mmCIF file of C-alpha atoms and ligand atoms in Angstrom:
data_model
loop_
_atom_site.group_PDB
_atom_site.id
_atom_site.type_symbol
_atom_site.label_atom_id
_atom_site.label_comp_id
_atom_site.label_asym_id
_atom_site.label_seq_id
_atom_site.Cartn_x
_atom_site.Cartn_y
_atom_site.Cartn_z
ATOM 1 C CA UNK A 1 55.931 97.106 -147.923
ATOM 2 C CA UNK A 2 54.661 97.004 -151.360
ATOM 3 C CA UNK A 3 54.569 100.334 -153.098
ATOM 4 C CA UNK A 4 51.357 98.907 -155.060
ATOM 5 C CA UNK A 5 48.725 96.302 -154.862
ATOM 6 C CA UNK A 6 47.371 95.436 -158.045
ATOM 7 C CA UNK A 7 45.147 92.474 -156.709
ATOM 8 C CA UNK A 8 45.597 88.825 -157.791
ATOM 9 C CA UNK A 9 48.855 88.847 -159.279
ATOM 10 C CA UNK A 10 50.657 91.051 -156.543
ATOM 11 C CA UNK A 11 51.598 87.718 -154.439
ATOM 12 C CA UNK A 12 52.833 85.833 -157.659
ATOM 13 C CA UNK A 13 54.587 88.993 -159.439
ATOM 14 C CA UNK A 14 56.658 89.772 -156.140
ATOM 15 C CA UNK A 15 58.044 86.107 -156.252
ATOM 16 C CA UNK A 16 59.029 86.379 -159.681
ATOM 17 C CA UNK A 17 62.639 85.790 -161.235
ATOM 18 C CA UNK A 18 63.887 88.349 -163.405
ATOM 19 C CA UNK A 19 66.906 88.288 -165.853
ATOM 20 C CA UNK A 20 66.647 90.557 -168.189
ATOM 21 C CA UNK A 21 70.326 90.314 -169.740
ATOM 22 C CA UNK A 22 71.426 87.124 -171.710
ATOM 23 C CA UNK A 23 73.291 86.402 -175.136
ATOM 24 C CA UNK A 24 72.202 83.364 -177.770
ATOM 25 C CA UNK A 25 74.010 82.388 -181.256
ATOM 26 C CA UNK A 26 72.375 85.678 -182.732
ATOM 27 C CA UNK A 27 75.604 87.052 -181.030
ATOM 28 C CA UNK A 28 78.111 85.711 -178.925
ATOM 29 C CA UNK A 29 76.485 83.159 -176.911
ATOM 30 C CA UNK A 30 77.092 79.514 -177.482
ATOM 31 C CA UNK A 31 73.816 78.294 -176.611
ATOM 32 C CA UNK A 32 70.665 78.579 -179.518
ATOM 33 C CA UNK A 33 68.203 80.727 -178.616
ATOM 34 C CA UNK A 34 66.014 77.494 -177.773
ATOM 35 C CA UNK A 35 68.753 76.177 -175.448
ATOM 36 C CA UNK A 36 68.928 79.435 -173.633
ATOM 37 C CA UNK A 37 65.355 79.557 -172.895
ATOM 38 C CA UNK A 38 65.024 75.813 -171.518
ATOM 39 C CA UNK A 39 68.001 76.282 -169.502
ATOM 40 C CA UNK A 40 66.642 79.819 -167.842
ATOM 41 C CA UNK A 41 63.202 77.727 -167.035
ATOM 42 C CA UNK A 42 65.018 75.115 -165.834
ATOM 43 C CA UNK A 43 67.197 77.882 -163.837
ATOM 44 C CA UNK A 44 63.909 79.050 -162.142
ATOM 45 C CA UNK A 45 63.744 81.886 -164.100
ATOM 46 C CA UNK A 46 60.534 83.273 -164.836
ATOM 47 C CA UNK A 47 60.873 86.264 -166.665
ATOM 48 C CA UNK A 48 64.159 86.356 -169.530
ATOM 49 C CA UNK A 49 64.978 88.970 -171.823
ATOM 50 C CA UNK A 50 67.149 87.980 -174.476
ATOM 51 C CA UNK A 51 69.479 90.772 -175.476
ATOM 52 C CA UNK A 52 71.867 89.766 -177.635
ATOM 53 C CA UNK A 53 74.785 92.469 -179.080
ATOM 54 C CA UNK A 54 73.171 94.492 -182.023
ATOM 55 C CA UNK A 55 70.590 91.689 -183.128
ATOM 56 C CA UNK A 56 67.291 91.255 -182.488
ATOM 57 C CA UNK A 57 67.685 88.123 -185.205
ATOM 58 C CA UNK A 58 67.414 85.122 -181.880
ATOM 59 C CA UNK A 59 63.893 86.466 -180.554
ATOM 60 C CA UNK A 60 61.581 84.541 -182.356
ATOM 61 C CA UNK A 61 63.159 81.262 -181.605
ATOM 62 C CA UNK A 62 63.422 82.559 -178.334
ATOM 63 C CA UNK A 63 59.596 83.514 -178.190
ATOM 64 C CA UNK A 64 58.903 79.930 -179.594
ATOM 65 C CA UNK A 65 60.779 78.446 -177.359
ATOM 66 C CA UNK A 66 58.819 79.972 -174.362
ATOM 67 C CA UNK A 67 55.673 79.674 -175.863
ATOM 68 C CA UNK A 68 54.966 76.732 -174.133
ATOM 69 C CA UNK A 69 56.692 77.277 -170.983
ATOM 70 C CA UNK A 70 55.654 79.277 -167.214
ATOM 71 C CA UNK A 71 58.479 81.886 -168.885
ATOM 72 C CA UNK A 72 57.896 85.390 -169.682
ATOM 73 C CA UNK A 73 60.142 86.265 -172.982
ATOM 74 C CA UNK A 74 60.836 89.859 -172.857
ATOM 75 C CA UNK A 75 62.196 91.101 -176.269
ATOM 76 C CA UNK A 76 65.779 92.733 -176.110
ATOM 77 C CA UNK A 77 68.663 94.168 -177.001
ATOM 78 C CA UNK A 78 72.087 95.445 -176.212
ATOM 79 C CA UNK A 79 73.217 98.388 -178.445
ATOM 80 C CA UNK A 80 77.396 99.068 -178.627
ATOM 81 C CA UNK A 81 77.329 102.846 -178.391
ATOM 82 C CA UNK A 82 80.546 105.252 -178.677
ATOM 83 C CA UNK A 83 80.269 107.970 -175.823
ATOM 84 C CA UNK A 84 83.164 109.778 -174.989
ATOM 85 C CA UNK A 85 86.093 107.792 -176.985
ATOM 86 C CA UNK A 86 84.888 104.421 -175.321
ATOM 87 C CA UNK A 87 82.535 102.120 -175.532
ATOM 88 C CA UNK A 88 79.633 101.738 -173.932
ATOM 89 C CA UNK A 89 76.792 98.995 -174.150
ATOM 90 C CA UNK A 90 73.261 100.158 -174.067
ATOM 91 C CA UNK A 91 70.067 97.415 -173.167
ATOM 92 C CA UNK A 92 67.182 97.704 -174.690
ATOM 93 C CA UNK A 93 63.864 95.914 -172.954
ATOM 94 C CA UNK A 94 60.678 95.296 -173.982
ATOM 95 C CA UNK A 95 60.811 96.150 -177.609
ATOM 96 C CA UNK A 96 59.140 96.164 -180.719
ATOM 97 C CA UNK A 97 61.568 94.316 -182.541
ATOM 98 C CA UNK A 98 59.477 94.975 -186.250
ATOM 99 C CA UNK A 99 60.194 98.555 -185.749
ATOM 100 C CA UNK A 100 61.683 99.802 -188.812
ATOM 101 C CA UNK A 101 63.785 102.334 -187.556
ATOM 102 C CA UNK A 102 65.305 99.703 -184.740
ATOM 103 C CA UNK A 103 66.304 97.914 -187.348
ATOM 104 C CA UNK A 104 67.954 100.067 -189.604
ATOM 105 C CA UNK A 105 69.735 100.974 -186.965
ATOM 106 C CA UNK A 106 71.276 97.893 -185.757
ATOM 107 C CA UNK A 107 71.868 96.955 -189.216
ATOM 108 C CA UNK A 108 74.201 99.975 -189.802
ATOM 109 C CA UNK A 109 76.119 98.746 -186.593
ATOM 110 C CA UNK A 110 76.670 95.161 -187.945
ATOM 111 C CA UNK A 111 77.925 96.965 -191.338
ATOM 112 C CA UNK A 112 80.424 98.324 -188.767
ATOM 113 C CA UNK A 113 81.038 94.919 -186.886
ATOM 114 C CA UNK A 114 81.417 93.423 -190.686
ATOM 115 C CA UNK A 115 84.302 95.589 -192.059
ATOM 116 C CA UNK A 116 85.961 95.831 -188.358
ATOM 117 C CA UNK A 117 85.620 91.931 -188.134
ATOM 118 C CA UNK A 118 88.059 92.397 -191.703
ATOM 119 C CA UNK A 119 90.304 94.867 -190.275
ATOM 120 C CA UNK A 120 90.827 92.890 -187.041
ATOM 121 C CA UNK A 121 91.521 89.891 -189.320
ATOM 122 C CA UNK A 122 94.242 92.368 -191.504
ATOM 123 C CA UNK A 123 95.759 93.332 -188.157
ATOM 124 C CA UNK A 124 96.265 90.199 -186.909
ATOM 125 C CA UNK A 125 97.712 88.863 -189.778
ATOM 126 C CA UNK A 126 100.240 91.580 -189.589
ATOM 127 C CA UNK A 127 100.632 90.427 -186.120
ATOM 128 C CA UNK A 128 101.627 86.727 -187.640
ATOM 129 C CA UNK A 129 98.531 85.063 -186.973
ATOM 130 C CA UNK A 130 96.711 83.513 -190.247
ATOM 131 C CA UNK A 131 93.727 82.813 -191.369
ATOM 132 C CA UNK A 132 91.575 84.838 -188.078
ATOM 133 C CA UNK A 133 88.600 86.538 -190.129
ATOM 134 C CA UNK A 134 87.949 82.830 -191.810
ATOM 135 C CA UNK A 135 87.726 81.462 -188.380
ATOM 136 C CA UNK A 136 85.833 84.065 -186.929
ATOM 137 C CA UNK A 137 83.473 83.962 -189.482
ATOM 138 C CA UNK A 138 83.098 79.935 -189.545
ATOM 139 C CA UNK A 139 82.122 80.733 -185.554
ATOM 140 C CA UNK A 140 79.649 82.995 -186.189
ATOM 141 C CA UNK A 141 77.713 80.811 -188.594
ATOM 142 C CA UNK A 142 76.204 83.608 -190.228
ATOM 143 C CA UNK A 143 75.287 85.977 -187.195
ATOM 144 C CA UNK A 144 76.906 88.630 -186.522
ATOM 145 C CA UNK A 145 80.613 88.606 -185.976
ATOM 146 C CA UNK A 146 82.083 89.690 -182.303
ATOM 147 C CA UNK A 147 85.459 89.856 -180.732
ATOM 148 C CA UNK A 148 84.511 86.626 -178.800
ATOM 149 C CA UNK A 149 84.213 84.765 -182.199
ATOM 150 C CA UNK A 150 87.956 86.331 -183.264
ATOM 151 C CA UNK A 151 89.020 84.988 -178.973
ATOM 152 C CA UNK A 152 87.274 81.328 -179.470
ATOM 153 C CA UNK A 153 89.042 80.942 -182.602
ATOM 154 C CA UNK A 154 92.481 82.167 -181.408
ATOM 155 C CA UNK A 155 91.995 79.800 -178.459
ATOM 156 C CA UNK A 156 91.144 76.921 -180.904
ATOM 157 C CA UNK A 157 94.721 77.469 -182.619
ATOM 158 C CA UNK A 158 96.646 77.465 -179.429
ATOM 159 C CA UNK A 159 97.477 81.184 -179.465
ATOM 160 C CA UNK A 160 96.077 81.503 -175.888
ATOM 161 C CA UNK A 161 94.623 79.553 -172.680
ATOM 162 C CA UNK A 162 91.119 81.219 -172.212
ATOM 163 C CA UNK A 163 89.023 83.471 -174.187
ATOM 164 C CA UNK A 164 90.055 86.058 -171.652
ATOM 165 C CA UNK A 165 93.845 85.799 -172.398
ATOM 166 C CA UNK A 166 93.074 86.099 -175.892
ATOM 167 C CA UNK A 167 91.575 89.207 -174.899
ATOM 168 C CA UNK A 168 94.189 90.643 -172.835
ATOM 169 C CA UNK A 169 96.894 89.386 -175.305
ATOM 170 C CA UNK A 170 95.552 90.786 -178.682
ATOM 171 C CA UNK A 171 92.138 92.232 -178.556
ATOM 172 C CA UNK A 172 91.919 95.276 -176.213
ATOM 173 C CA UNK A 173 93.603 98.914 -176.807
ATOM 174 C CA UNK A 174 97.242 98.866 -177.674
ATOM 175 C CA UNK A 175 97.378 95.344 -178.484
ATOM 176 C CA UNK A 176 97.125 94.231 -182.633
ATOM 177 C CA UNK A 177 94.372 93.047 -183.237
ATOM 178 C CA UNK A 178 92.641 95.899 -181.739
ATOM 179 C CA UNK A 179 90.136 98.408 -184.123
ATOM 180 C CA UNK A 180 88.701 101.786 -182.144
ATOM 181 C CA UNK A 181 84.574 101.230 -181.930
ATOM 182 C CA UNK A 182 82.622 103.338 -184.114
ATOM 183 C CA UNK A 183 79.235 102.580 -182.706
ATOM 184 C CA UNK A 184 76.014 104.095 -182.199
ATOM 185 C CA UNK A 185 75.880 107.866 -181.062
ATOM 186 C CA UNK A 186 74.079 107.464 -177.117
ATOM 187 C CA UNK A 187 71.338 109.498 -177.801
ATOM 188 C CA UNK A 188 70.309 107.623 -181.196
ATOM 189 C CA UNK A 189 70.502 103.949 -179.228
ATOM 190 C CA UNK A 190 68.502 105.258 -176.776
ATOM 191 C CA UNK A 191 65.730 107.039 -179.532
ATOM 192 C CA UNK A 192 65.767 103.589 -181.693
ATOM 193 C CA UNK A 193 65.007 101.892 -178.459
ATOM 194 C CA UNK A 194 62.257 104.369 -177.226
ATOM 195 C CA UNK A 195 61.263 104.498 -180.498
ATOM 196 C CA UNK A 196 60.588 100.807 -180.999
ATOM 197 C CA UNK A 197 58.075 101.229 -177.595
ATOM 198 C CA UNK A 198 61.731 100.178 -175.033
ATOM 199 C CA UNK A 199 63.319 101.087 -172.241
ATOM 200 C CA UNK A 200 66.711 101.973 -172.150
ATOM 201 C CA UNK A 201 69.064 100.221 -169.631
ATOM 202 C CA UNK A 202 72.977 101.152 -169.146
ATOM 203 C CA UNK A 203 74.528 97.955 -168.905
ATOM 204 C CA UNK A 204 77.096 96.505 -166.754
ATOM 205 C CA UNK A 205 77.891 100.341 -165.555
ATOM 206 C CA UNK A 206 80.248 99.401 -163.168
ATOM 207 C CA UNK A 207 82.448 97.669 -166.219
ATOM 208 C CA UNK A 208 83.425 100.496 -167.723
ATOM 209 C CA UNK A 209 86.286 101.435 -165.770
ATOM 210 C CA UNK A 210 84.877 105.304 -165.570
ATOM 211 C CA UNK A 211 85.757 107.897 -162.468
ATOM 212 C CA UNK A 212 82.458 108.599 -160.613
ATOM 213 C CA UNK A 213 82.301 111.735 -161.807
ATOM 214 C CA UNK A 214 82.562 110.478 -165.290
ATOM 215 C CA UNK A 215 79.961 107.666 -164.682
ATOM 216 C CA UNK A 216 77.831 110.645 -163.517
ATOM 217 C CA UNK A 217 78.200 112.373 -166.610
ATOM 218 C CA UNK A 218 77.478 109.368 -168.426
ATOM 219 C CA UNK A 219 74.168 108.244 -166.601
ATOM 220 C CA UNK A 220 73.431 112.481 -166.974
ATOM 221 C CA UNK A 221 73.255 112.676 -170.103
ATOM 222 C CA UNK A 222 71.412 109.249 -170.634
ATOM 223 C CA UNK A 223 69.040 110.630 -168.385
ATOM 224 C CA UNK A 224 68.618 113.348 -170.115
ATOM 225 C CA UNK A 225 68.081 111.885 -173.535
ATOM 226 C CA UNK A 226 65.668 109.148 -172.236
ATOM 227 C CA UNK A 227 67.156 106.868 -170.559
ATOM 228 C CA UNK A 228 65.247 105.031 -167.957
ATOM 229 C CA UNK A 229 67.637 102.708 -165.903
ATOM 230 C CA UNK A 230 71.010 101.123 -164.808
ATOM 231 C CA UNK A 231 71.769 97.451 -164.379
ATOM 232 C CA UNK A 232 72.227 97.758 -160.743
ATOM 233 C CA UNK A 233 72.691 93.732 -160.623
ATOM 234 C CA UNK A 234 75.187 92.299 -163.152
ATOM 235 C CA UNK A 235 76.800 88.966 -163.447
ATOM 236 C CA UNK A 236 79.815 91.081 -163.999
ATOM 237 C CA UNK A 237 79.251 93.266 -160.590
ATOM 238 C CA UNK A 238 80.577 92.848 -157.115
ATOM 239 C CA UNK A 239 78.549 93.146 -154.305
ATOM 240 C CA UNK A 240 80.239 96.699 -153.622
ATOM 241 C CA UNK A 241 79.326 97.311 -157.752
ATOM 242 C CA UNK A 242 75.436 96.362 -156.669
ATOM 243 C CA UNK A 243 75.639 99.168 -153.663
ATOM 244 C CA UNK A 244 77.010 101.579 -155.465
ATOM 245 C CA UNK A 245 75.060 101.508 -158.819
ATOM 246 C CA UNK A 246 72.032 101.028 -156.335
ATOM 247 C CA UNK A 247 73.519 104.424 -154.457
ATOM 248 C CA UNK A 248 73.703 106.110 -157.797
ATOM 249 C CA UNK A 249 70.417 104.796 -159.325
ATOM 250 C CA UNK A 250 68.329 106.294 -156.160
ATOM 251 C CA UNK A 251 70.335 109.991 -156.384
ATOM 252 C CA UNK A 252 69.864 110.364 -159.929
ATOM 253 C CA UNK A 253 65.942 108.678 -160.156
ATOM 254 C CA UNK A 254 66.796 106.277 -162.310
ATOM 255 C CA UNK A 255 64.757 102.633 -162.666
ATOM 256 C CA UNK A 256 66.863 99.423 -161.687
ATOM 257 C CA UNK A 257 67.396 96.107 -163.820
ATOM 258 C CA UNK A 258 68.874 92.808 -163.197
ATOM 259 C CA UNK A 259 70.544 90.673 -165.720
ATOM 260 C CA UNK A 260 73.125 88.093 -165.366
ATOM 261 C CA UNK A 261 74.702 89.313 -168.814
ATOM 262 C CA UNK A 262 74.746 85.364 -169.195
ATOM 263 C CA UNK A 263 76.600 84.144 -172.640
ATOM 264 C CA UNK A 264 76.909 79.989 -171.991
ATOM 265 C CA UNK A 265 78.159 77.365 -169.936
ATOM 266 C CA UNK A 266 81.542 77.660 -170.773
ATOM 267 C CA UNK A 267 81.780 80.383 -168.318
ATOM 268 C CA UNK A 268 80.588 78.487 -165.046
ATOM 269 C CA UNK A 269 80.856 81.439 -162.573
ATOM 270 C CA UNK A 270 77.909 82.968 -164.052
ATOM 271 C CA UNK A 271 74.611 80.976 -164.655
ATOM 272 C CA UNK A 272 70.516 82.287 -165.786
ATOM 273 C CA UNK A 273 69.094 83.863 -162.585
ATOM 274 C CA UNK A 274 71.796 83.266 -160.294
ATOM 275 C CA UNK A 275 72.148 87.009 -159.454
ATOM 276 C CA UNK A 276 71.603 89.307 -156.091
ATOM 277 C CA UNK A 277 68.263 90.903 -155.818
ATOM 278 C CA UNK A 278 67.864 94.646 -156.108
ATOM 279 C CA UNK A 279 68.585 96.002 -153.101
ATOM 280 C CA UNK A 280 65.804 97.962 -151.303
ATOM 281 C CA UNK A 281 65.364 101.294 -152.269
ATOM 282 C CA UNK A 282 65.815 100.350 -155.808
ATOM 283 C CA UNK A 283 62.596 100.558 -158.592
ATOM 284 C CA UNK A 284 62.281 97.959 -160.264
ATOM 285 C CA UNK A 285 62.775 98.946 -164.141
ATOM 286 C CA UNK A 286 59.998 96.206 -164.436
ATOM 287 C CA UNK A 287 57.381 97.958 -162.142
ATOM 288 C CA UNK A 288 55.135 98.988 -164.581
ATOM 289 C CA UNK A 289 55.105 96.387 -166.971
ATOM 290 C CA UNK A 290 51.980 94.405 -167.402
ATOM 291 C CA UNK A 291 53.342 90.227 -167.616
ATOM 292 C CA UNK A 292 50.488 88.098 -168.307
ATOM 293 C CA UNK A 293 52.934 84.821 -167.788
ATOM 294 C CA UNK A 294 50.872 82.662 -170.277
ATOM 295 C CA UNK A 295 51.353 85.339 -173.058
ATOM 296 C CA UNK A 296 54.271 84.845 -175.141
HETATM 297 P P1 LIG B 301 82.377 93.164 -179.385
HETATM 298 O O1 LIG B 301 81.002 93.705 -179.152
HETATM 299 O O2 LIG B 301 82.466 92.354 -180.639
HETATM 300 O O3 LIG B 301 83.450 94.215 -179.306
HETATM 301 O O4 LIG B 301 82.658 92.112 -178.248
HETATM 302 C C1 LIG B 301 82.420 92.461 -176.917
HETATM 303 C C2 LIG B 301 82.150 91.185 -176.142
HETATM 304 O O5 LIG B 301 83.366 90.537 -175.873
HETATM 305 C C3 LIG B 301 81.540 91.457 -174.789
HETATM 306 O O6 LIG B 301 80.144 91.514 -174.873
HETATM 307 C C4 LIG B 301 81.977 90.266 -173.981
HETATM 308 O O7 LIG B 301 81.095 89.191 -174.216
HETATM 309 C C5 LIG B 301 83.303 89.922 -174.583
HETATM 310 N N1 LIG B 301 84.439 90.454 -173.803
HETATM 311 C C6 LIG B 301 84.849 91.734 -173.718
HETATM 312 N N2 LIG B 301 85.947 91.846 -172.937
HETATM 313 C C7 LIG B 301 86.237 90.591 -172.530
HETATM 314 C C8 LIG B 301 87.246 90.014 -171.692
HETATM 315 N N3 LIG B 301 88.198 90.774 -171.127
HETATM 316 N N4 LIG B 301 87.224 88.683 -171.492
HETATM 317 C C9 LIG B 301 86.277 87.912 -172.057
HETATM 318 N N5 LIG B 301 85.293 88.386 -172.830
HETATM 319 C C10 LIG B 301 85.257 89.698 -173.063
HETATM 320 MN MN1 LIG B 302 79.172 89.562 -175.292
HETATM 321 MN MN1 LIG B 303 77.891 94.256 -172.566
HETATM 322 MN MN1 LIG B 304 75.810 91.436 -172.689
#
């Protein structure tokens, strides 16, 4: 049973499709930020936030793009945050992406992602592999520069099968072209994004390889600094992931989001929308928002 009735849109709102986690060019996505948005409508998706890594720089072709489409464009964005010696990714929803302080923020991470895009190109020179920054670079086009730019380009020269190899090979701890995050502080990604009029979403929580205790600590002290909600559904999540975050998203009153974390076609196995629904029990981290679908 519904938990509200708020009249004539109750019937359409419960039917609608949310996925409120996708990348575009901005970051590491290969599809523009138009592409992305004709492809989620064409998905069946009605409501898509676009939340790409530390930019907010795709949303207005995004919100063009859905201007004059049935599609709800929620603006986003996922925030790398250091918590604990690792790091952690932080979504924000529903944003004010002119707010000043936002983006001051985010542009002191890419001033990070620009001299650790260098150092990763230094240490994989070391490593015998030439010319990596340049190529990373050339990938990004001018947006910001991400690991999968540095794995696309390393695939290009034959140094590896799949972007995930190149991964495994050189860019994760102990391998050489690795460089130690230095993100965001968690309680400052979560005040830029409640500051900017957000909500702030762990992502992916299940991804992060953490004991439960540990996760608990995490989700603690997000709670405690703001934080709103979990992705309980993830591209990235097994079903047992989705009952579990689910389990820990109704014990510590947290707000549930869906997102398919979606990045291009290139990775078939996940696609816009094409996620589990929240199972019951969960609240909706949308429940309260007001989505006027004609309103971009
Ligand atoms: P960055 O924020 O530049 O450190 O890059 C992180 C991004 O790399 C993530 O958002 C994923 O899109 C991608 N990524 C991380 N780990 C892997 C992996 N094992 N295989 C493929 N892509 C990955
Ligand atoms: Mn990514
Ligand atoms: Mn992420
Ligand atoms: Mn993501």
């Amino acid at each position: 049973m519904p938990r509200f009735f708020s009249g004539m849109g109750y019937n359409a709102r419960m039917s609608l499709q949310y996925d409120l986690h996708s990348h575009s060019q901005a970051s590491d996505g290969t599809l523009t930020a138009t592409a992305l948005v004709q492809r989620a409508h064409a998905a069946g998706v009605d409501v898509l936030a676009l939340t790409d890594h530390d930019s907010i720089d795709g949303l207005a072709e995004a919100r063009c793009a859905a201007a004059g489409l049935p599609l709800r464009l929620i603006p986003g964005v996922e925030v790398s945050v250091s918590w604990d010696g690792q790091t952690v990714h932080i979504v924000g929803l529903n944003l004010d992406p002119d707010n000043a302080q936002l983006c001051a923020g985010l542009a002191s991470l890419q001033t990070f992602r620009d001299w650790r895009a260098e150092e990763i190109g230094r240490r994989l020179d070391k490593a015998g592999i030439e010319g990596a920054y340049a190529g990373a670079r050339r990938l990004a086009n001018g947006r910001i520069v991400s690991r999968t730019h540095f794995a696309h380009f390393l695939v290009e020269q034959g140094r590896a099968r799949s972007v995930r190899d190149v991964f495994k090979k050189f860019l994760v701890r102990n391998k050489p072209g690795y460089v130690s995050g230095d993100w965001a502080p968690l309680d400052q990604a979560v005040e830029w994004i409640r500051g900017a009029g957000g909500v702030a979403v762990v992502a992916h929580p299940a991804r992060y390889g953490l004991s439960g205790n540990k996760l608990r600590r995490l989700l603690g002290e997000f709670k405690a600094c703001g934080g709103a909600a979990i992705e309980v559904v993830s591209g990235s999540h097994t079903v047992d992931d989705v009952q579990r975050m689910a389990g820990l998203a109704r014990s510590l009153d947290l707000k549930a989001s869906r997102g398919s974390d979606y990045h291009g076609p290139e990775n078939p196995w996940i696609e816009l929308g094409r996620i589990a629904t929240l199972p019951d029990g969960c609240v909706p981290v949308w429940d309260d928002w007001q989505l006027p679908l004609s309103a971009n």
